[in-house]
CSV table of C-alpha atoms and ligand atoms in Angstrom, one decimal:
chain,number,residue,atom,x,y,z
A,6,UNK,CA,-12.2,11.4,36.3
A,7,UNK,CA,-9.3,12.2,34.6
A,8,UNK,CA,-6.1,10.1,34.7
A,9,UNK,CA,-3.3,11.0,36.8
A,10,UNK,CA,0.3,9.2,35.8
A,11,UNK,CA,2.6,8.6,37.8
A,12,UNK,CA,6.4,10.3,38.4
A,13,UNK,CA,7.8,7.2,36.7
A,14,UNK,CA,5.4,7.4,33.8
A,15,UNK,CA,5.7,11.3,33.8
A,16,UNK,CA,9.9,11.1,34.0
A,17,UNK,CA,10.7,8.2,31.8
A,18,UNK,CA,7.7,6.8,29.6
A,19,UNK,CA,5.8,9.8,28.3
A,20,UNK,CA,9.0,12.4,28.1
A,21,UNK,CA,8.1,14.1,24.6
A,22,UNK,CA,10.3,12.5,21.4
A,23,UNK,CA,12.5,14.7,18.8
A,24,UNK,CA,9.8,13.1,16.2
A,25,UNK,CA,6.6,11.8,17.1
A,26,UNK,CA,4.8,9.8,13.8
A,27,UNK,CA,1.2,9.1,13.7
A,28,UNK,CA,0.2,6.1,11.8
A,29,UNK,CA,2.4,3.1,12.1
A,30,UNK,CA,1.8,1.6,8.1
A,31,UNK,CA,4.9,1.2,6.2
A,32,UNK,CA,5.3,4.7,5.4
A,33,UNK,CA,5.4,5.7,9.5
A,34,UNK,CA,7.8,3.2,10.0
A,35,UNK,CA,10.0,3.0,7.2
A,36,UNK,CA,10.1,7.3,8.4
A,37,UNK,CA,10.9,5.6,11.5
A,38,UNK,CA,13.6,3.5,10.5
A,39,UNK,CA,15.5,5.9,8.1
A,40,UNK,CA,15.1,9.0,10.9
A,41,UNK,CA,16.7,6.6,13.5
A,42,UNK,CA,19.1,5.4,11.0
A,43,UNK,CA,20.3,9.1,10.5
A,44,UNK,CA,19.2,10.8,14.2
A,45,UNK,CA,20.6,7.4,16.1
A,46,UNK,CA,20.5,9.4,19.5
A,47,UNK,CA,17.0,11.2,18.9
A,48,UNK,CA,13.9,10.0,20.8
A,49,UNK,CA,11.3,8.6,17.9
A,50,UNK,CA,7.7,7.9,18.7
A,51,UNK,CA,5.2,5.4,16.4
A,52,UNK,CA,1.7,6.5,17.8
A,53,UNK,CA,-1.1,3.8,16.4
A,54,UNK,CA,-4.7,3.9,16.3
A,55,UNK,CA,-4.4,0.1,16.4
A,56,UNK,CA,-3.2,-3.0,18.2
A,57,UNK,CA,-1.6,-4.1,14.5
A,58,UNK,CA,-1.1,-1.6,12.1
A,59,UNK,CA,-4.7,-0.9,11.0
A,60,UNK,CA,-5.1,0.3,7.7
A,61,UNK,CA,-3.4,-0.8,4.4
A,62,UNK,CA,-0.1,-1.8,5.1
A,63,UNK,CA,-0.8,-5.0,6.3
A,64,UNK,CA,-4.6,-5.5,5.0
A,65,UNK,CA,-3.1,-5.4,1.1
A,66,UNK,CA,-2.3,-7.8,-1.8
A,67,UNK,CA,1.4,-8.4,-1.6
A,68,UNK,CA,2.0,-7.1,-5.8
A,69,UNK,CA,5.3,-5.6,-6.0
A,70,UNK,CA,4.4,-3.8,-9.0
A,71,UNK,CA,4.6,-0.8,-11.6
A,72,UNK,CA,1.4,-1.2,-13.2
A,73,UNK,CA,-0.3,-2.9,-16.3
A,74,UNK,CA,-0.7,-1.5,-19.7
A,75,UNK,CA,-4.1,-0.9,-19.5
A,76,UNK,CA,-3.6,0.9,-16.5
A,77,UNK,CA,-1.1,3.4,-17.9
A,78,UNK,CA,-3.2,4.1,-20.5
A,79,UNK,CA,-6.6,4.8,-18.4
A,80,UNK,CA,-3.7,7.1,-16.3
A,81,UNK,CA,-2.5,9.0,-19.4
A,82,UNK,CA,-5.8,10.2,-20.2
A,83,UNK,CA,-6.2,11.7,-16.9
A,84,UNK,CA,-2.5,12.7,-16.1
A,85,UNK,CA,-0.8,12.9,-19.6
A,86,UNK,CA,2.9,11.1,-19.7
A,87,UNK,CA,5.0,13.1,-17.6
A,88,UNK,CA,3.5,12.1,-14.6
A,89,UNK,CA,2.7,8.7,-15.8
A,90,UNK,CA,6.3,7.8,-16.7
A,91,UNK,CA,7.7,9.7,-13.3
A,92,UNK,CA,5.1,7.4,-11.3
A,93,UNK,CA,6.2,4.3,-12.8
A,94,UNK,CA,10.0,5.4,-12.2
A,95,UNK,CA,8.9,5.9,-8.7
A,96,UNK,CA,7.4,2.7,-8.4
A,97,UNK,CA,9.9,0.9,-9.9
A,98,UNK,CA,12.9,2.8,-7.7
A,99,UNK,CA,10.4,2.4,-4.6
A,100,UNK,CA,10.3,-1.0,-5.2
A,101,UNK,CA,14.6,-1.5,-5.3
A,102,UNK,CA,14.6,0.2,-1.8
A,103,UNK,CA,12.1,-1.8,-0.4
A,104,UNK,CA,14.1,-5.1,-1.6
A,105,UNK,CA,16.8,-3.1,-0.3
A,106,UNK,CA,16.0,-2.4,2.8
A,107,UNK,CA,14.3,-5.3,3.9
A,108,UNK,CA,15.7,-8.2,1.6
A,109,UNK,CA,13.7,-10.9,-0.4
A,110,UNK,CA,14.2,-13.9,1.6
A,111,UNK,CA,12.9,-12.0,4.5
A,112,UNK,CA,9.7,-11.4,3.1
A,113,UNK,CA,9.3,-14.2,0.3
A,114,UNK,CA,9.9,-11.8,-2.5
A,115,UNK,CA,9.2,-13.7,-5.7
A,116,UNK,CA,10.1,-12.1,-9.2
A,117,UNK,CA,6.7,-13.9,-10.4
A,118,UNK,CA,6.3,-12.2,-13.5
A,119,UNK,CA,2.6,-10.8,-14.2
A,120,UNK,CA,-0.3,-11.0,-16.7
A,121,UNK,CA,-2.8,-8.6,-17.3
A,122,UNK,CA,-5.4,-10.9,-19.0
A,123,UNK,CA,-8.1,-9.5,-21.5
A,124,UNK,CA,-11.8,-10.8,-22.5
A,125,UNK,CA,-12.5,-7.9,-24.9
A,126,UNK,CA,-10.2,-8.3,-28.0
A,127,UNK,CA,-10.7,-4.9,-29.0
A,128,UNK,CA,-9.3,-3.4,-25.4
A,129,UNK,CA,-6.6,-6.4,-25.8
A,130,UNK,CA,-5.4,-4.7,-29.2
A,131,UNK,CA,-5.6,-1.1,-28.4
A,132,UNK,CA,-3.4,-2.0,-25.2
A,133,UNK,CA,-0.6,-4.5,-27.5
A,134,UNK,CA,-0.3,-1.8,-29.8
A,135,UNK,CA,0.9,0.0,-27.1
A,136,UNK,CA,3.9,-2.5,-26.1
A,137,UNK,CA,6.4,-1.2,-28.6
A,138,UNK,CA,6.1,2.3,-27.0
A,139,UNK,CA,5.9,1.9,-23.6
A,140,UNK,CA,9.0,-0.7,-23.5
A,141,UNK,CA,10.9,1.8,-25.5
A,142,UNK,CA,10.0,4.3,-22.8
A,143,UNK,CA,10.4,2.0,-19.9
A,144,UNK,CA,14.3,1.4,-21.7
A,145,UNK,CA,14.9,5.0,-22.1
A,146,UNK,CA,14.1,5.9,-18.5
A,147,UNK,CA,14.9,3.2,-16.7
A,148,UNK,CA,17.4,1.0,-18.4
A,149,UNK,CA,14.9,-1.5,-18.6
A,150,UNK,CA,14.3,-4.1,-22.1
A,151,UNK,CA,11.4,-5.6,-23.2
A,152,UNK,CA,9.4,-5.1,-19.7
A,153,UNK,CA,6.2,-5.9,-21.6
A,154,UNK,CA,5.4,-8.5,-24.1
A,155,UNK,CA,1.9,-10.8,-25.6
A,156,UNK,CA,1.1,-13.5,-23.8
A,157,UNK,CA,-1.8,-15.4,-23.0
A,158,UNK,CA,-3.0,-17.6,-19.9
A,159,UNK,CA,-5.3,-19.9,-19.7
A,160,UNK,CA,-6.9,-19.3,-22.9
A,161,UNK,CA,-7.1,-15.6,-22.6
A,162,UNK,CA,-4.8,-12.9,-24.4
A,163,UNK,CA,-2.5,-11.3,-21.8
A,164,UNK,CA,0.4,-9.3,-21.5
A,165,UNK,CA,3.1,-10.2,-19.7
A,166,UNK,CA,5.2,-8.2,-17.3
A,167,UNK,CA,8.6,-9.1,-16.3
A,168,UNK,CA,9.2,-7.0,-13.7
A,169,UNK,CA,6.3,-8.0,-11.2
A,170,UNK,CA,6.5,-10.0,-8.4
A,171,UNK,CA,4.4,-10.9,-4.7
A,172,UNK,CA,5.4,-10.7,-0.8
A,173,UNK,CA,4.0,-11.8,2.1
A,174,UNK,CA,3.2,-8.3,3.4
A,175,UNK,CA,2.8,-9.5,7.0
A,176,UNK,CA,6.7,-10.2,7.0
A,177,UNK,CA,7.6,-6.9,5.8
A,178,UNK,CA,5.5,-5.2,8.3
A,179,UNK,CA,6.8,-7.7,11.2
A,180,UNK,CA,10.6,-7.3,10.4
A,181,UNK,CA,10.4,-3.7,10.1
A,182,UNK,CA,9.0,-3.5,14.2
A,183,UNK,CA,11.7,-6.0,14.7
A,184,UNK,CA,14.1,-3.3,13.8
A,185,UNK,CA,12.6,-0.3,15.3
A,186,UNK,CA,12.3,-2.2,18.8
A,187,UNK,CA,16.4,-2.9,18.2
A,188,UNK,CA,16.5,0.6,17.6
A,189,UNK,CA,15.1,2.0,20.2
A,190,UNK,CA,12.5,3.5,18.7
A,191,UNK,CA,8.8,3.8,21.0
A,192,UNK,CA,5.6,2.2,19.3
A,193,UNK,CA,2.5,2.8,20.9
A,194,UNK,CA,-0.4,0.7,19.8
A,195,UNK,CA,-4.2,1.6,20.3
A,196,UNK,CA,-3.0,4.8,20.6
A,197,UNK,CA,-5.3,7.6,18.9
A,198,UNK,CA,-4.6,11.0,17.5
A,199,UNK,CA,-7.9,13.3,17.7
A,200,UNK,CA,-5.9,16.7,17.7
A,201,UNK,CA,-2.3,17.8,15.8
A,202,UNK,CA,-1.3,21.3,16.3
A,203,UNK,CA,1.4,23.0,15.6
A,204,UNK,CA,3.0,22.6,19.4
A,205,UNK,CA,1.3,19.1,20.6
A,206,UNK,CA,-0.7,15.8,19.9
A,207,UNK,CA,-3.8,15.3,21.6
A,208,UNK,CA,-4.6,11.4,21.8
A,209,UNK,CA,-8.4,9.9,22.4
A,210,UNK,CA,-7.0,9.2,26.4
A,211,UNK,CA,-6.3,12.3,27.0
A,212,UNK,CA,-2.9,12.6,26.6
A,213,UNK,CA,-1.5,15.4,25.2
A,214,UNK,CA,2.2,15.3,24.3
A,215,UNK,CA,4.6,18.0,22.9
A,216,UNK,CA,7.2,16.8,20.7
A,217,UNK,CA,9.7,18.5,18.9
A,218,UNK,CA,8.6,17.2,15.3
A,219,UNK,CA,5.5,15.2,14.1
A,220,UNK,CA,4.6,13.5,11.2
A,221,UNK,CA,1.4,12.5,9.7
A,222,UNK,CA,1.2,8.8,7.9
A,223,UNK,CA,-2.4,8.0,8.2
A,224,UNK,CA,-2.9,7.7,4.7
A,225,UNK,CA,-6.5,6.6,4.2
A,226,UNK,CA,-7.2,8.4,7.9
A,227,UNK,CA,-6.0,11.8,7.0
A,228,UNK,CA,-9.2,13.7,6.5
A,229,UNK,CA,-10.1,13.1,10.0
A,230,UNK,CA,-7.1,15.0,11.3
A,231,UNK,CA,-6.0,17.5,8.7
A,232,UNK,CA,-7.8,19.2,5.3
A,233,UNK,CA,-6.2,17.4,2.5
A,234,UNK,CA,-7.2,16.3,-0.6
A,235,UNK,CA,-7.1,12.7,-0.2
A,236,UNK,CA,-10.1,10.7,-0.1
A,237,UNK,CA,-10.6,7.4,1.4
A,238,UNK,CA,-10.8,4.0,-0.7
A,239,UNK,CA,-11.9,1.0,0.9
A,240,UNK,CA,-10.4,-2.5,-1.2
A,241,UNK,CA,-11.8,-5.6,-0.5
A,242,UNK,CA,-10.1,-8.9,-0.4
A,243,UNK,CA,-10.5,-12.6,0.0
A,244,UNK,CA,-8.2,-15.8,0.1
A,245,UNK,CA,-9.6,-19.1,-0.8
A,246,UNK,CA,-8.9,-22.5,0.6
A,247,UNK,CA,-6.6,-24.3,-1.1
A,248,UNK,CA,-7.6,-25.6,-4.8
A,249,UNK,CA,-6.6,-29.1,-5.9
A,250,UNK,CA,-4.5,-28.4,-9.6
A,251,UNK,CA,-4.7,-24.8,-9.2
A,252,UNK,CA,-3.6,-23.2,-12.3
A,253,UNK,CA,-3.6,-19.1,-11.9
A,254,UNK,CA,0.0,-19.1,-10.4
A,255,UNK,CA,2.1,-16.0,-10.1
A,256,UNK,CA,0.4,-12.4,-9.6
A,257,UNK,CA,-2.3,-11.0,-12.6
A,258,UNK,CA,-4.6,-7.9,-13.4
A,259,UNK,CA,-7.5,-7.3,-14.7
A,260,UNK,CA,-9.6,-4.1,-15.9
A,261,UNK,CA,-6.9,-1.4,-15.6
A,262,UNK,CA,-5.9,-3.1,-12.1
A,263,UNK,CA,-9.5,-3.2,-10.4
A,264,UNK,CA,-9.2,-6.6,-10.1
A,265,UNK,CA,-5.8,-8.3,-9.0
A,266,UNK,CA,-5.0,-12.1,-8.3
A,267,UNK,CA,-2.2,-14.1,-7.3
A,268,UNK,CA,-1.9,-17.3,-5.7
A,269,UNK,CA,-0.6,-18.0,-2.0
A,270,UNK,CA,1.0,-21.4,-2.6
A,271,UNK,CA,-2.1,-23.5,-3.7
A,272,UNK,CA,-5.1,-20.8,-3.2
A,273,UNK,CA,-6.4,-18.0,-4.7
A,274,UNK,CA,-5.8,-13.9,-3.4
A,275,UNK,CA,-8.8,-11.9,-5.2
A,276,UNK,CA,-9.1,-8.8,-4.9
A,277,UNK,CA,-10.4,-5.2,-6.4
A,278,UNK,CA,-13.4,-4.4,-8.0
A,279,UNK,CA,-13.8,-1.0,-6.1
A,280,UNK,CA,-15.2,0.6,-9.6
A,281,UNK,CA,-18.4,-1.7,-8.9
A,282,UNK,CA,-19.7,0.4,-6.0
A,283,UNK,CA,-16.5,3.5,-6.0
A,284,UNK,CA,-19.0,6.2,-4.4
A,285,UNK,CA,-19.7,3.5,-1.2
A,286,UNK,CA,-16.9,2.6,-1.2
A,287,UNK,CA,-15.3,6.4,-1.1
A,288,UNK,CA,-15.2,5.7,3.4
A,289,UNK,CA,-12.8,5.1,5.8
A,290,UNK,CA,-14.9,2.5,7.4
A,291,UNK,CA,-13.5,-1.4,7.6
A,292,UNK,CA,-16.6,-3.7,6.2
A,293,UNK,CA,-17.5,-5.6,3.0
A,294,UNK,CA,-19.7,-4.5,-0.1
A,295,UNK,CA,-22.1,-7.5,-0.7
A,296,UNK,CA,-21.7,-6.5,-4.6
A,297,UNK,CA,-18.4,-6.5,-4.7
A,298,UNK,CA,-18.4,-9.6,-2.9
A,299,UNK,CA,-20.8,-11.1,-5.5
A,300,UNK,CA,-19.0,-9.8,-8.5
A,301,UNK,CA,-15.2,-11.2,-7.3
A,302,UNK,CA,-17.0,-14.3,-6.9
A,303,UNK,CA,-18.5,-14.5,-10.2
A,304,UNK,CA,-15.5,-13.7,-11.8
A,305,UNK,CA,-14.0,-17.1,-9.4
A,306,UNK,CA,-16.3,-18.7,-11.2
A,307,UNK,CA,-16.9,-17.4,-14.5
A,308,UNK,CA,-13.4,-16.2,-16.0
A,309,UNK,CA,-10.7,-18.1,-13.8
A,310,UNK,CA,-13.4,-20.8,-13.9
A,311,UNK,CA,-11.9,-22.4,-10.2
A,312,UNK,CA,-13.5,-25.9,-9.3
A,313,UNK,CA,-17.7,-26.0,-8.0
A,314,UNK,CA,-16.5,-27.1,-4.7
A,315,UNK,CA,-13.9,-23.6,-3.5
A,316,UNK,CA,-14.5,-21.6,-0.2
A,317,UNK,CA,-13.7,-18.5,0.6
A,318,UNK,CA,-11.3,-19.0,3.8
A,319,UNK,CA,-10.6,-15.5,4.9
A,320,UNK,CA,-12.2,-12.4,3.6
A,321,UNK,CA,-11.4,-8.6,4.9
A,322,UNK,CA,-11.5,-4.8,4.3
A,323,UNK,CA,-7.9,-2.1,3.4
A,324,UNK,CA,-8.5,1.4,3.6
A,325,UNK,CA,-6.5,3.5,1.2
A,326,UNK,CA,-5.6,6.9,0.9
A,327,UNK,CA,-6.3,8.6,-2.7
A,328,UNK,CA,-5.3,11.6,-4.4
A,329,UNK,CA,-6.8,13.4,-7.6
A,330,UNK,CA,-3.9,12.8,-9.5
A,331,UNK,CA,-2.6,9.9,-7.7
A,332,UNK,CA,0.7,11.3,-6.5
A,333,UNK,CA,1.2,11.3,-3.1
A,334,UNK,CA,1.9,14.1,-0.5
A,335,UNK,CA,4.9,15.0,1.1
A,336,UNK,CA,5.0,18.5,2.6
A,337,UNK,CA,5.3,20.3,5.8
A,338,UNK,CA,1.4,21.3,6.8
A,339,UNK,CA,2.1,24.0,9.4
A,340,UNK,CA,5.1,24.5,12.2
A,341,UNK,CA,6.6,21.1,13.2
A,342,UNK,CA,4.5,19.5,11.3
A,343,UNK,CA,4.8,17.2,8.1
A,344,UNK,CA,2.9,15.2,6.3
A,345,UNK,CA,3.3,11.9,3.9
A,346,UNK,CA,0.4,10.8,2.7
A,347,UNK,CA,-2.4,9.3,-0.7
A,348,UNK,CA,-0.4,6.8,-1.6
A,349,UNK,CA,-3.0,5.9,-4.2
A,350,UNK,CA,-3.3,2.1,-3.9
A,351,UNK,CA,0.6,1.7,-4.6
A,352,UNK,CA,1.9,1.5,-1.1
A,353,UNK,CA,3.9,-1.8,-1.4
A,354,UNK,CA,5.8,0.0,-4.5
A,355,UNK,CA,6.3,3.7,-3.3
A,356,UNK,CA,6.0,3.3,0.3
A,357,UNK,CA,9.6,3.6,1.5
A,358,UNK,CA,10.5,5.5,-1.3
A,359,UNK,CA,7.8,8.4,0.3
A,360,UNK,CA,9.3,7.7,4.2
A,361,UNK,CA,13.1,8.5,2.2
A,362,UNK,CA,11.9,11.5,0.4
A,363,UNK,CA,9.8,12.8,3.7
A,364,UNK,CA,13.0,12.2,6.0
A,365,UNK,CA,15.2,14.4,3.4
A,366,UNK,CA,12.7,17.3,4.4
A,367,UNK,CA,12.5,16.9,8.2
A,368,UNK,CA,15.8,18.1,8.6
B,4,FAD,C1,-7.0,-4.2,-0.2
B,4,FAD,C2,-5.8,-3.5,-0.6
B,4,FAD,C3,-4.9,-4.1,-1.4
B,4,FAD,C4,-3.7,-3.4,-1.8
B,4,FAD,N1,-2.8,-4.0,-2.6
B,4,FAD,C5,-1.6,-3.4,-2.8
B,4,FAD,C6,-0.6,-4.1,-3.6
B,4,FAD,O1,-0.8,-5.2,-4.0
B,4,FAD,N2,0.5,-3.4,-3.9
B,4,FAD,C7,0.8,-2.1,-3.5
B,4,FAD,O2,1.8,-1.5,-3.8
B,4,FAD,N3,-0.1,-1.5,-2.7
B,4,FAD,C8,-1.3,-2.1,-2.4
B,4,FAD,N4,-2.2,-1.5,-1.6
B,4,FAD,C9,-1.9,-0.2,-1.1
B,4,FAD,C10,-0.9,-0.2,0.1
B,4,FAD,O3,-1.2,-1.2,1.0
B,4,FAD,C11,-0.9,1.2,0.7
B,4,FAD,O4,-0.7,2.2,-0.3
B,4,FAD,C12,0.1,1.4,1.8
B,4,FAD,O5,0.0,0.3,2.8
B,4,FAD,C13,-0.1,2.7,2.6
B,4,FAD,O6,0.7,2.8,3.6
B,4,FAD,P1,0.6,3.9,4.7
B,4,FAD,O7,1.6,3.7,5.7
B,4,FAD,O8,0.6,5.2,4.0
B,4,FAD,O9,-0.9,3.8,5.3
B,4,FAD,P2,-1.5,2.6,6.2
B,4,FAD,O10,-0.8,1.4,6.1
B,4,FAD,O11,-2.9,2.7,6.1
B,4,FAD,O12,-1.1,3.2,7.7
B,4,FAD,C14,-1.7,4.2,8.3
B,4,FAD,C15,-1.8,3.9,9.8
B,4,FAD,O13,-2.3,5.1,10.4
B,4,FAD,C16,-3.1,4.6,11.5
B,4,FAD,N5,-4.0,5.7,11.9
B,4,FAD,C17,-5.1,6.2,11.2
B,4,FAD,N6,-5.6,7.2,11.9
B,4,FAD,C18,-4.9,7.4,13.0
B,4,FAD,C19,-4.9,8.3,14.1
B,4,FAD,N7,-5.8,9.2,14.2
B,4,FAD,N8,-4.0,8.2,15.1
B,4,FAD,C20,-3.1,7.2,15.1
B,4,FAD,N9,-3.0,6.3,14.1
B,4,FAD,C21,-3.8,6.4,13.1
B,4,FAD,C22,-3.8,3.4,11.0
B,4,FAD,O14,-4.2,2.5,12.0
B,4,FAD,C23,-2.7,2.8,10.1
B,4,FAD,O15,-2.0,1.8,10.7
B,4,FAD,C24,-3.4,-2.1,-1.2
B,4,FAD,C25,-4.3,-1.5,-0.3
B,4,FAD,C26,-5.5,-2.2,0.0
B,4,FAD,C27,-6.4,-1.6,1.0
């Protein structure tokens, strides 16, 4: 039987918003924040399809970062420099909003430093003969000197990165609902989207709501609501107990960024290794890959070579949103509707930086 609300519910709880968003990651609220910030007396909506925010935003790795050398490179073959040297500027600028907006103290922002850490010497070379060029470029474009430099860790050649540092992504996602509950704004958890038109929201219940604007920041979800070109990634990631003498401290990469580590005080954050199983791992289901599992824990063991005796304390699933080209999407899809969206595995770095951009257009 279908629900029926009541006149309170009707007259003061499910009025429809100026701007409804669906998907509450930091992209839908950081839109949030920055709509609210500019529309103070408009009516904003945050519709969830979970009881946290369920997808990447607080499932990720913590890197603030604009990428390691080998990384570029792999990118430039693909994208060619243009786009390469814009997405690292947007990184990079993403990343001074975000300490911005939500300050470093408040979510344990450390300017760690980084090491992309090599086992093949010929991949090591072709990627320090690169240094030179992309510092100059990183100089040119973004004021920056000397981002990159040789290194080595642990008895393995590395490059070093200045510029990166780690968070605790659960703060930044909790202070940023702290501020949209001062600010009025509505956040509705467990709270499905099955339909967007043009006009109205359906919702799993039942509900269907008319507001004046919506958004789309599902991300990862987006294929199940609209016809975009931005395919689901599923990255894995586990935390260790903590290791007596633990020696990988600060945030590294390895294998063009398919495999990231950092430490969270005296344990290990592993993650990556998507390009082990990418077609299964092309879903937007939650779950673990038994070979993925089996090769981040072989690498435990065989390259950061942790002590016989670790455990695994806390393993889980992310599910990111990707796009061909990795640039993300920011565009109105129809009538009242926008989207903002295929983030490409750099949320942390472009995130707010997307919400900014999307809010300019939603005027
Ligand atoms: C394992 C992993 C590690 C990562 N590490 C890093 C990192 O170190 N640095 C970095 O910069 N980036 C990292 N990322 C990427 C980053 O987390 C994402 O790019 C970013 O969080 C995307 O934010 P978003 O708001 O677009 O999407 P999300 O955070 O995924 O938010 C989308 C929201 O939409 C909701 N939703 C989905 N469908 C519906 C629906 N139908 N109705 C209502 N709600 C819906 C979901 O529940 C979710 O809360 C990582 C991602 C993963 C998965």
């Amino acid at each position: 039987m279908e629900k029926q609300h009541s006149f309170w519910e009707r007259e003061e709880w499910l009025t429809p918003p100026d701007l409804l968003i669906t998907g509450g990651g930091i992209v839908g609220a950081s839109t949030a924040l920055f709509y609210k910030e500019k529309y103070p007396d408009h009516d904003v909506i945050i519709a969830d399809k979970g009881i946290t925010p369920e997808g990447a935003s607080t499932r990720n790795a913590g890197f603030s970062c604009i990428g390691s050398v080998s990384e570029h490179l792999a990118d430039l073959e693909i994208s060619g420099e243009e786009t390469v040297f814009n997405r690292i500027e947007r990184r990079w600028n993403g990343l001074q909003l975000l300490r911005k907006t939500i300050g470093d103290d408040v979510m344990d922002y450390e300017n760690t430093g980084g090491f992309e850490i090599f086992k093949d010497d010929a991949i090591y070379k072709t990627c320090a003969d690169k240094i030179t060029w992309f510092n100059q470029k990183l100089m040119d474009r973004l004021g920056l000197d000397d981002v990159y430099s040789e290194s080595e860790y642990e008895g393995y050649p590395a490059i070093f990165n200045r510029v990166e540092g780690a968070i605790n992504s659960g703060k930044l996602m909790r202070n940023l609902y702290e501020r949209l509950a001062k600010a009025g704004v509505r956040i509705w958890w467990n709270c499905k989207a099955e339909r967007i038109d043009s006009s109205s929201v359906l919702f799993e219940s039942g509900l269907e709501m008319k507001p004046k604007k919506t958004v789309v920041a599902v991300n990862g979800f987006t294929q199940r609501l609209e016809d975009l070109p931005i395919k689901p990634a599923r990255g894995f990631v586990l935390v260790t107990k903590p290791i007596q003498d633990f020696k990988w401290k600060g945030t590294f990469h390895y294998d063009e960024g398919y495999v990231y580590f950092r430490n969270v005080g005296d344990r290990l954050l592993l993650g990556g290794g998507r390009n082990v199983a990418k077609d299964e791992e092309t879903t937007d289901q939650f779950g673990t890959n038994q070979k993925i599992r089996e090769y981040l824990t072989q690498f435990a063991n065989d390259t950061l070579k942790l002590p016989e005796n670790w455990e695994i304390d806390i393993e889980w699933s992310g599910i990111m949103g990707m796009t061909e080209n990795k640039e993300p999407i920011i565009q109105q899809i129809k009538p009242g509707v926008w989207v903002a969206a295929g983030l490409s595995g750099m949320g942390i770095a472009i995130g707010m930086q997307v919400a900014a951009d999307l809010v300019k257009s939603l005027d």
